PDB file of C-alpha atoms in Angstrom:
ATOM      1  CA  UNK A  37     -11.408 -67.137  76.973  1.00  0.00           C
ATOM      2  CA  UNK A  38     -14.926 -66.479  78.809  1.00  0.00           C
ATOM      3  CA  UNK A  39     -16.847 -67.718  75.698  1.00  0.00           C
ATOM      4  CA  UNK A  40     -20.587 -66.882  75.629  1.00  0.00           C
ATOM      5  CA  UNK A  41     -21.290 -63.880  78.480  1.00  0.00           C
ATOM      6  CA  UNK A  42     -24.752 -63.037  79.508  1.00  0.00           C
ATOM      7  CA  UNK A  43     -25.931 -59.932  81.588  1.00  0.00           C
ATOM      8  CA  UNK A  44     -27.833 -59.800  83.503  1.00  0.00           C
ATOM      9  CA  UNK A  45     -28.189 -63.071  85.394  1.00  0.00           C
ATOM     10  CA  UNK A  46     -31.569 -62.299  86.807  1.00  0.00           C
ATOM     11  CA  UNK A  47     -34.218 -59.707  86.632  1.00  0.00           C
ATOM     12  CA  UNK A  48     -37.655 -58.615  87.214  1.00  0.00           C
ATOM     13  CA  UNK A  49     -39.662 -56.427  85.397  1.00  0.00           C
ATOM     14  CA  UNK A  50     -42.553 -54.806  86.055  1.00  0.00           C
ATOM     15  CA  UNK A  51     -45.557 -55.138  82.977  1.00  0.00           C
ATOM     16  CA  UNK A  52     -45.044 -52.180  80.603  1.00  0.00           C
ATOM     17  CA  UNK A  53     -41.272 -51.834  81.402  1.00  0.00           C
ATOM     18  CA  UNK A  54     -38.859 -51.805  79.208  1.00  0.00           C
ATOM     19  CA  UNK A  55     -35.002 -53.934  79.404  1.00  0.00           C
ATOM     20  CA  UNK A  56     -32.407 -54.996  77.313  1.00  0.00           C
ATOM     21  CA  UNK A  57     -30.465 -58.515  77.635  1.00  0.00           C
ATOM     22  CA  UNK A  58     -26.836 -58.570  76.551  1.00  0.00           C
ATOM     23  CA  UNK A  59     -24.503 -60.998  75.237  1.00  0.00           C
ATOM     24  CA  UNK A  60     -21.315 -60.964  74.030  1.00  0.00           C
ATOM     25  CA  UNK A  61     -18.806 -64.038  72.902  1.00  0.00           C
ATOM     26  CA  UNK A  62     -15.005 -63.885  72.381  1.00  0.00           C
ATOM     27  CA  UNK A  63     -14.691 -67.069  69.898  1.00  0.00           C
ATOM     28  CA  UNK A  64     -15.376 -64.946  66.555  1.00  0.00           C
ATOM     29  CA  UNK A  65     -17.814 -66.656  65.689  1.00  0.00           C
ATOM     30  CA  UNK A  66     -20.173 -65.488  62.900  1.00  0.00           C
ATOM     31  CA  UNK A  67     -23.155 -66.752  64.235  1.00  0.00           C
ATOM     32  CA  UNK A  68     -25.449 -65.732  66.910  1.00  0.00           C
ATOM     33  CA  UNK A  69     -28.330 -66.572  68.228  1.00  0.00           C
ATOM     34  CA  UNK A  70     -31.326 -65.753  71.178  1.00  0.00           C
ATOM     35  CA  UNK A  71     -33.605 -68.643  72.526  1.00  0.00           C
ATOM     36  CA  UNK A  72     -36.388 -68.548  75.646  1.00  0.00           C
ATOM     37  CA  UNK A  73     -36.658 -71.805  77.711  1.00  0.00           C
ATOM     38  CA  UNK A  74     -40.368 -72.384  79.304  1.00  0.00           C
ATOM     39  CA  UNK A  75     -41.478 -75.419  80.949  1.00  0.00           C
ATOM     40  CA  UNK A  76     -42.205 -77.979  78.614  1.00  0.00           C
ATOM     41  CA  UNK A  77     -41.810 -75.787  75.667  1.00  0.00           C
ATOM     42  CA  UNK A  78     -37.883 -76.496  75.495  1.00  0.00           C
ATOM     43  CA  UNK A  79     -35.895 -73.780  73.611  1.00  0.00           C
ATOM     44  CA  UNK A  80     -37.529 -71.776  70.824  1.00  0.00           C
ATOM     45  CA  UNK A  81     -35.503 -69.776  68.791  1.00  0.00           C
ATOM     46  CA  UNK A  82     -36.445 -65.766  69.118  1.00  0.00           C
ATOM     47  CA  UNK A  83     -33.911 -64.357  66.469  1.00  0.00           C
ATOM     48  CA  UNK A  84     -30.545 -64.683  65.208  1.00  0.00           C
ATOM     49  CA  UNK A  85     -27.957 -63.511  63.305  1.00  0.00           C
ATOM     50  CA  UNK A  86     -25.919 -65.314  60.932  1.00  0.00           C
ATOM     51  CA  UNK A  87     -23.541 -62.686  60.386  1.00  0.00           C
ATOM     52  CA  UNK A  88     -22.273 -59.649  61.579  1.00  0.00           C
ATOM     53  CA  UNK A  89     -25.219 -56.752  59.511  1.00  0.00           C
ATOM     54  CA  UNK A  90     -27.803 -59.408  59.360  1.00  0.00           C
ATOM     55  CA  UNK A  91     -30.879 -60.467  61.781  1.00  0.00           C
ATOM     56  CA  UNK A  92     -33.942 -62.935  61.073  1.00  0.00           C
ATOM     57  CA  UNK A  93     -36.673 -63.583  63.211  1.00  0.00           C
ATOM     58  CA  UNK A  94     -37.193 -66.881  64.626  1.00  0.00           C
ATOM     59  CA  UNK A  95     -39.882 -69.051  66.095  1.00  0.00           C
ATOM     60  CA  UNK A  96     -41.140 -66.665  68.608  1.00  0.00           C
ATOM     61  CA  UNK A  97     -39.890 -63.032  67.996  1.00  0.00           C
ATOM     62  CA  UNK A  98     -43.179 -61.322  68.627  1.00  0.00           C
ATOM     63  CA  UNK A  99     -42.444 -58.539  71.311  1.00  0.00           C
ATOM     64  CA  UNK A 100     -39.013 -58.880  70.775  1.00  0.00           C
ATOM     65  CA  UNK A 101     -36.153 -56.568  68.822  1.00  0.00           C
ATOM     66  CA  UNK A 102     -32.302 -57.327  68.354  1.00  0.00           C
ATOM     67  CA  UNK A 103     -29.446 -55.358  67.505  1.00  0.00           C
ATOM     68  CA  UNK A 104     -25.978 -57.066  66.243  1.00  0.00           C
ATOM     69  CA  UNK A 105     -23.814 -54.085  67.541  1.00  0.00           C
ATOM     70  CA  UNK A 106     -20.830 -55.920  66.122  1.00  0.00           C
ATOM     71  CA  UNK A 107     -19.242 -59.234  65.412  1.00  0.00           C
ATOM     72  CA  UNK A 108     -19.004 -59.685  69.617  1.00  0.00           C
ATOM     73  CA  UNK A 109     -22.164 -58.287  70.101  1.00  0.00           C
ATOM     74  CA  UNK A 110     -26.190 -59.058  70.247  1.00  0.00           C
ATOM     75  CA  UNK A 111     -28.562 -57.751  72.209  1.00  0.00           C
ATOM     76  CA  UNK A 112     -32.119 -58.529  72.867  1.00  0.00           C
ATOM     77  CA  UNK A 113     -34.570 -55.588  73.793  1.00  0.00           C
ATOM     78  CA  UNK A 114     -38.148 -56.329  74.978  1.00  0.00           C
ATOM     79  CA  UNK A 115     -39.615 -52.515  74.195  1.00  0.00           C
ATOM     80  CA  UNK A 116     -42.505 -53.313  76.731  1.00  0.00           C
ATOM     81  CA  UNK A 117     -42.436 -56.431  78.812  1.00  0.00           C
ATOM     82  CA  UNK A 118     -45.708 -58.803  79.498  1.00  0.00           C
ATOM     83  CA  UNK A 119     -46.043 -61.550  82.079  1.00  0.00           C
ATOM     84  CA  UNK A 120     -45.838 -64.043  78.944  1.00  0.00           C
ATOM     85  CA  UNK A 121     -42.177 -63.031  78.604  1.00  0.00           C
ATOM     86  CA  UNK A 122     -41.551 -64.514  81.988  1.00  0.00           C
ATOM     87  CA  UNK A 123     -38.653 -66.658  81.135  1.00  0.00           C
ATOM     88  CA  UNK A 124     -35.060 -67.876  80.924  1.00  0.00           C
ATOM     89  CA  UNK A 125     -33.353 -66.369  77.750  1.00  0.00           C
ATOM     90  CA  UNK A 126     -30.760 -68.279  76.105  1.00  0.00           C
ATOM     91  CA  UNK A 127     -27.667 -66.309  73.955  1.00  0.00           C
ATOM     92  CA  UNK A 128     -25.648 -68.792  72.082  1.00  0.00           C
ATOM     93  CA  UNK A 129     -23.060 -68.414  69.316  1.00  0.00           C
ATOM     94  CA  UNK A 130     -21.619 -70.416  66.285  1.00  0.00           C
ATOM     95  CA  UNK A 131     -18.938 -70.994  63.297  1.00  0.00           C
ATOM     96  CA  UNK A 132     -21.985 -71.511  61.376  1.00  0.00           C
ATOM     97  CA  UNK A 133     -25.443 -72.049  60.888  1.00  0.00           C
ATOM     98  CA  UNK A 134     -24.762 -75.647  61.165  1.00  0.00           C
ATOM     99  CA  UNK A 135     -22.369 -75.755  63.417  1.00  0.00           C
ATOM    100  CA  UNK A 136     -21.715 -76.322  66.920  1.00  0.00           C
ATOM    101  CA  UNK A 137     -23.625 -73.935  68.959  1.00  0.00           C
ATOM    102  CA  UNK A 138     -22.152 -72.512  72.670  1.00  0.00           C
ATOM    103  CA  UNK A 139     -24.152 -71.140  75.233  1.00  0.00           C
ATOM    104  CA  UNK A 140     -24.185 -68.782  77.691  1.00  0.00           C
ATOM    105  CA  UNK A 141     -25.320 -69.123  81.313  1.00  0.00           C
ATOM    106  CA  UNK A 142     -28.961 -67.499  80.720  1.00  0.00           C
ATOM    107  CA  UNK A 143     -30.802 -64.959  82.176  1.00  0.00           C
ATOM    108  CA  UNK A 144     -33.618 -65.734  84.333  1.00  0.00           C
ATOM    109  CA  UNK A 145     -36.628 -62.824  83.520  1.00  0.00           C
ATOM    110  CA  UNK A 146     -39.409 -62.453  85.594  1.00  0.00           C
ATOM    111  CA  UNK A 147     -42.519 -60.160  84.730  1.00  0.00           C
ATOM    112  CA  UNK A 148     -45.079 -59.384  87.056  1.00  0.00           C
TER     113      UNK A 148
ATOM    114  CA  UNK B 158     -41.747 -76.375  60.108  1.00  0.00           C
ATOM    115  CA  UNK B 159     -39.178 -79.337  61.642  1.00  0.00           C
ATOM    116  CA  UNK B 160     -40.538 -80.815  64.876  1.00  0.00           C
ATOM    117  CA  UNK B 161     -38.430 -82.832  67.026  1.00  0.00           C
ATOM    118  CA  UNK B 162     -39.831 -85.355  70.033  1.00  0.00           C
ATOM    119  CA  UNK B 163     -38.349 -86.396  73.124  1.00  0.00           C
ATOM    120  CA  UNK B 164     -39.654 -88.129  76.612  1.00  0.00           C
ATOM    121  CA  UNK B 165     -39.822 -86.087  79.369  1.00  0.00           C
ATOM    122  CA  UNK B 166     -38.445 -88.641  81.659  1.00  0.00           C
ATOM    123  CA  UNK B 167     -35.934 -91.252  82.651  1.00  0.00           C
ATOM    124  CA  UNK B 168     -35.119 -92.896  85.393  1.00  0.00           C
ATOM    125  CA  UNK B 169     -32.011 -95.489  85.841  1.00  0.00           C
ATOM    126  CA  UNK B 170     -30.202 -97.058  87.918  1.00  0.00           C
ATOM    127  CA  UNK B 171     -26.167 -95.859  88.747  1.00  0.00           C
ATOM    128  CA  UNK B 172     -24.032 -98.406  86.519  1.00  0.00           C
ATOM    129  CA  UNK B 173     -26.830 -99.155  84.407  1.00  0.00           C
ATOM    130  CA  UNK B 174     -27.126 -97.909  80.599  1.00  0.00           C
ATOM    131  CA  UNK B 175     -29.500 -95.108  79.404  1.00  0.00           C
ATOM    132  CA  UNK B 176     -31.654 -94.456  76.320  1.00  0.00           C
ATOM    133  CA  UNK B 177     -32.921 -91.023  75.334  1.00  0.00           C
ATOM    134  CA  UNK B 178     -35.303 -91.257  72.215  1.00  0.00           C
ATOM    135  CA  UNK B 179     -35.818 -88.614  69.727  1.00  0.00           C
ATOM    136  CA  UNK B 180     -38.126 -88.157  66.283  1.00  0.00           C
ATOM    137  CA  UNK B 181     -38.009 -85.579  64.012  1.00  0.00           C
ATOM    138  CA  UNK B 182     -39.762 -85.062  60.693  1.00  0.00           C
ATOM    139  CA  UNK B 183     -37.506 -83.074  58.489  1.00  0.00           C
ATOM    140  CA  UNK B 184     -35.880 -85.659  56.624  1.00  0.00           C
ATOM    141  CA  UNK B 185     -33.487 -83.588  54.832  1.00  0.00           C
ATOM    142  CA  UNK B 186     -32.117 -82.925  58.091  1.00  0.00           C
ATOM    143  CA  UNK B 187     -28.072 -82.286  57.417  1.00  0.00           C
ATOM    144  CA  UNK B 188     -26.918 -82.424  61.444  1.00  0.00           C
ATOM    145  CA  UNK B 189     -28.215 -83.893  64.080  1.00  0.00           C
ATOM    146  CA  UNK B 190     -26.925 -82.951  68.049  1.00  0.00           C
ATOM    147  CA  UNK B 191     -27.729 -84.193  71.491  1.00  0.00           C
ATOM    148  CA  UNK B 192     -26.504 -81.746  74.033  1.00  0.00           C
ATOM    149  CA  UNK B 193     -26.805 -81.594  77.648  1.00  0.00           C
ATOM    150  CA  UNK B 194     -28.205 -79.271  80.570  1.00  0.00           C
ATOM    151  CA  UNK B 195     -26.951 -78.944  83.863  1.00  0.00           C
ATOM    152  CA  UNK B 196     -29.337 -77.136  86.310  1.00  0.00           C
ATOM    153  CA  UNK B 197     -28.808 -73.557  86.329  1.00  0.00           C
ATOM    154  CA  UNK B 198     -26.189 -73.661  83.025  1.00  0.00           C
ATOM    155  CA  UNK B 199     -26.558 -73.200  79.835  1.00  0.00           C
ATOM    156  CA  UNK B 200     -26.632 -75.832  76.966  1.00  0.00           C
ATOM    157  CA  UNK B 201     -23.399 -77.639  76.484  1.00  0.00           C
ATOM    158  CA  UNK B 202     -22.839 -79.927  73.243  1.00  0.00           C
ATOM    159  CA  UNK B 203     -22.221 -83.781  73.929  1.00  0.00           C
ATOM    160  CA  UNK B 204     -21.970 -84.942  70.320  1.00  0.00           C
ATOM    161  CA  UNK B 205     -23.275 -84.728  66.734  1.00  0.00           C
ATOM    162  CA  UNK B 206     -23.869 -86.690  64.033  1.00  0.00           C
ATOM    163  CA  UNK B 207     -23.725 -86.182  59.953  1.00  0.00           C
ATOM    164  CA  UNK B 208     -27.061 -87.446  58.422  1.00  0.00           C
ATOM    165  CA  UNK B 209     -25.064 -89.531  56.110  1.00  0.00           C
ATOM    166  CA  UNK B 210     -23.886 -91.634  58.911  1.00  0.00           C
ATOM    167  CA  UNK B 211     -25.619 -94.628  61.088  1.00  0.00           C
ATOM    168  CA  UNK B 212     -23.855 -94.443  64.436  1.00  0.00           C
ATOM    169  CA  UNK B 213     -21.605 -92.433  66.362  1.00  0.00           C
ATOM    170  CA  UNK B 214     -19.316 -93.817  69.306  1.00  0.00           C
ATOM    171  CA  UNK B 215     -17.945 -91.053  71.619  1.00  0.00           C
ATOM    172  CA  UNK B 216     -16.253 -92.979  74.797  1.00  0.00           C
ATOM    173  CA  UNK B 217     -19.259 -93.812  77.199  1.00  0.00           C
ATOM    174  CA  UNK B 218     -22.410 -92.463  74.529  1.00  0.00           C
ATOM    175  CA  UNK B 219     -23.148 -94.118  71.707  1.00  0.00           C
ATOM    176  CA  UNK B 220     -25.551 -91.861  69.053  1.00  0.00           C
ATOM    177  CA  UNK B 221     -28.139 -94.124  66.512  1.00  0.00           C
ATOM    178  CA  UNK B 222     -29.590 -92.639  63.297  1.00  0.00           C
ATOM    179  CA  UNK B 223     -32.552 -94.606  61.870  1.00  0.00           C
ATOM    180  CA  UNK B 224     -32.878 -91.995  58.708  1.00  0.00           C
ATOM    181  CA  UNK B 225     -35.983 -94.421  57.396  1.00  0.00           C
ATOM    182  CA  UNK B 226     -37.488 -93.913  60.876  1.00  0.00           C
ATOM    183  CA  UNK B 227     -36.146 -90.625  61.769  1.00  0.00           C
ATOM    184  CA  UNK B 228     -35.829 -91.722  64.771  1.00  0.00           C
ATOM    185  CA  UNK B 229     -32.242 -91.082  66.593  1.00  0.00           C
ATOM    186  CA  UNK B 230     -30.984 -91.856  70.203  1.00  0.00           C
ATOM    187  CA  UNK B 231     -28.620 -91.484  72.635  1.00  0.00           C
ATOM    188  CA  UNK B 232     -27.041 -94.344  75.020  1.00  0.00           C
ATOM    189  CA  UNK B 233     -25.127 -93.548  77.819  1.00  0.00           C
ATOM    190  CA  UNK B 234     -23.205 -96.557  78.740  1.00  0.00           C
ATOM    191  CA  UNK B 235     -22.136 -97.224  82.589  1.00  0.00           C
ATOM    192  CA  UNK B 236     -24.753 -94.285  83.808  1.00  0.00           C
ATOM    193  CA  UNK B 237     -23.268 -91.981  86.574  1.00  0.00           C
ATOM    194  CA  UNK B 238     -24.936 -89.781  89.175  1.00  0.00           C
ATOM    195  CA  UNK B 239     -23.096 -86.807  87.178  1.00  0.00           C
ATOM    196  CA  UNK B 240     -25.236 -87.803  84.054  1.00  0.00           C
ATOM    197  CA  UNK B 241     -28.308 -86.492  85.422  1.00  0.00           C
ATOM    198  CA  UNK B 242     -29.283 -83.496  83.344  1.00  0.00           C
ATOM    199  CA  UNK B 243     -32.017 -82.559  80.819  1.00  0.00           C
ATOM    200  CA  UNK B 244     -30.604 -84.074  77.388  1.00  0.00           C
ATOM    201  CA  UNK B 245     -32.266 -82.335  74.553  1.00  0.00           C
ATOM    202  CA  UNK B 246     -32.130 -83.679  70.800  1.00  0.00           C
ATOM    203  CA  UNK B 247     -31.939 -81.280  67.840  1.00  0.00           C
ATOM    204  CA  UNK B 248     -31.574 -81.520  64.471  1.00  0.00           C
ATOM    205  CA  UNK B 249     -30.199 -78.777  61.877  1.00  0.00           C
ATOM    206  CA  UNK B 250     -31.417 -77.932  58.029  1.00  0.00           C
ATOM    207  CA  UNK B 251     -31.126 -74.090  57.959  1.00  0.00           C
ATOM    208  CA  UNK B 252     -31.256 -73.377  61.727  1.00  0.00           C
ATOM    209  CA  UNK B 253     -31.468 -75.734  64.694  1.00  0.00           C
ATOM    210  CA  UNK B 254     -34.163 -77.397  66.124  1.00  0.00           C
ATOM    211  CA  UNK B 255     -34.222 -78.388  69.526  1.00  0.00           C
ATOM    212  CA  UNK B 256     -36.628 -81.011  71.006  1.00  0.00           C
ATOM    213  CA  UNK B 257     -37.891 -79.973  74.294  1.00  0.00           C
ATOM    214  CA  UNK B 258     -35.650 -81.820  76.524  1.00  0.00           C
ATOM    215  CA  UNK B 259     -35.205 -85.618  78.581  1.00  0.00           C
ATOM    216  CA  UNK B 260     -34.615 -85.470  82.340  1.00  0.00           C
ATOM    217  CA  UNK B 261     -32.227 -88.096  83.270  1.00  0.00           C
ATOM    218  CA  UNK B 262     -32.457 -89.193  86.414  1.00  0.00           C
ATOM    219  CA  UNK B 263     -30.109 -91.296  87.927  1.00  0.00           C
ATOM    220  CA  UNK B 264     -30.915 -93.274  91.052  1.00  0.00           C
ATOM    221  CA  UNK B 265     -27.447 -94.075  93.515  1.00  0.00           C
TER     222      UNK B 265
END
């Protein structure tokens, strides 16, 4: 049981490039969910997914698209990456909106 | 939208108990979580608490809710060197809420 999974672990883009961050989670869990982390910001919520189909924007989902490829599956795709977007990413899942939410490791995004 | 406060910072001594404050100001609030980060991981859930309820013993941590105050907290009784992390607070009505994180620091 790997839980939440998370590649890549690190990357750097250059500004203008494109990149896609996936996850995947092995607990069937209907929920799913992408967060950045930023100094002093703490985690802000980019999109989710409550169920497999569905997608809603978050806080923060301004340069940012997601695809639920399944129930196992979300992906986060940055069409055209700024320096702002320099960050650590965040996939988590969940039973349920309100429920218990499991991370993965992150990835750590650098644009330059 | 909900906004949830935290201190940046604490510092304690080994053997010592810790505090970690948090406010929100959603009062319909239905869940409320601390969870914990160890450098380099991801989140990892330490406890909950249902809105309907006042406190919340887990072993070693102890969770308040002031619902009045919405004010909730976190003690960590008998503080370890392996309880230093960022602790973030966040609180759940639709989706969650996460404060933007205490570092614990624990001094040997």
């Amino acid at each position: 049981n790997a839980g939440v999974t998370q590649t890549p672990k690190f990357q750097v883009l250059k500004t203008g490039q494109s990149m896609t961050l996936q996850c995947a989670q092995d607990m069937n869990h209907n929920s799913m969910y992408w967060y950045r982390q930023d100094p002093g910001m703490g985690l802000r919520l980019i999109y989710y997914s409550a169920s497999e189909g569905t997608t809603d924007k978050g806080e923060v989902p301004n340069g940012y698209n997601v695809s639920r490829l399944n129930k196992r599956e979300f992906s986060l795709r940055l069409e055209s990456a700024a320096p702002s977007q320099t960050s650590v990413y965040f996939c988590a899942s969940s039973s349920g909106l309100y429920n218990e939410q499991f991370f993965g490791p992150g990835t750590r995004l650098t644009v330059l | 939208g909900e906004d949830v406060e935290q201190s940046l910072f604490l510092s304690v001594r080994e053997g010592d108990s810790s505090v970690i404050n948090c406010t929100y100001t959603d009062s319909s609030s239905t869940y409320l979580y601390w969870y914990k980060q160890e450098p380099g991981a991801g989140l990892q859930l330490l406890t909950y608490i249902f809105s309907n309820m006042d406190m919340k013993q887990d072993q070693r941590l102890t969770v308040l809710l002031n619902k009045k105050d919405k004010h909730l907290s976190l003690r960590i009784a008998d503080t370890q060197t392996g309880d230093s992390a960022i602790y973030f607070c966040a609180v759940a009505r639709g989706v969650v809420t996460f404060g933007i994180g205490t570092k614990l620091q624990v001094i040997p």
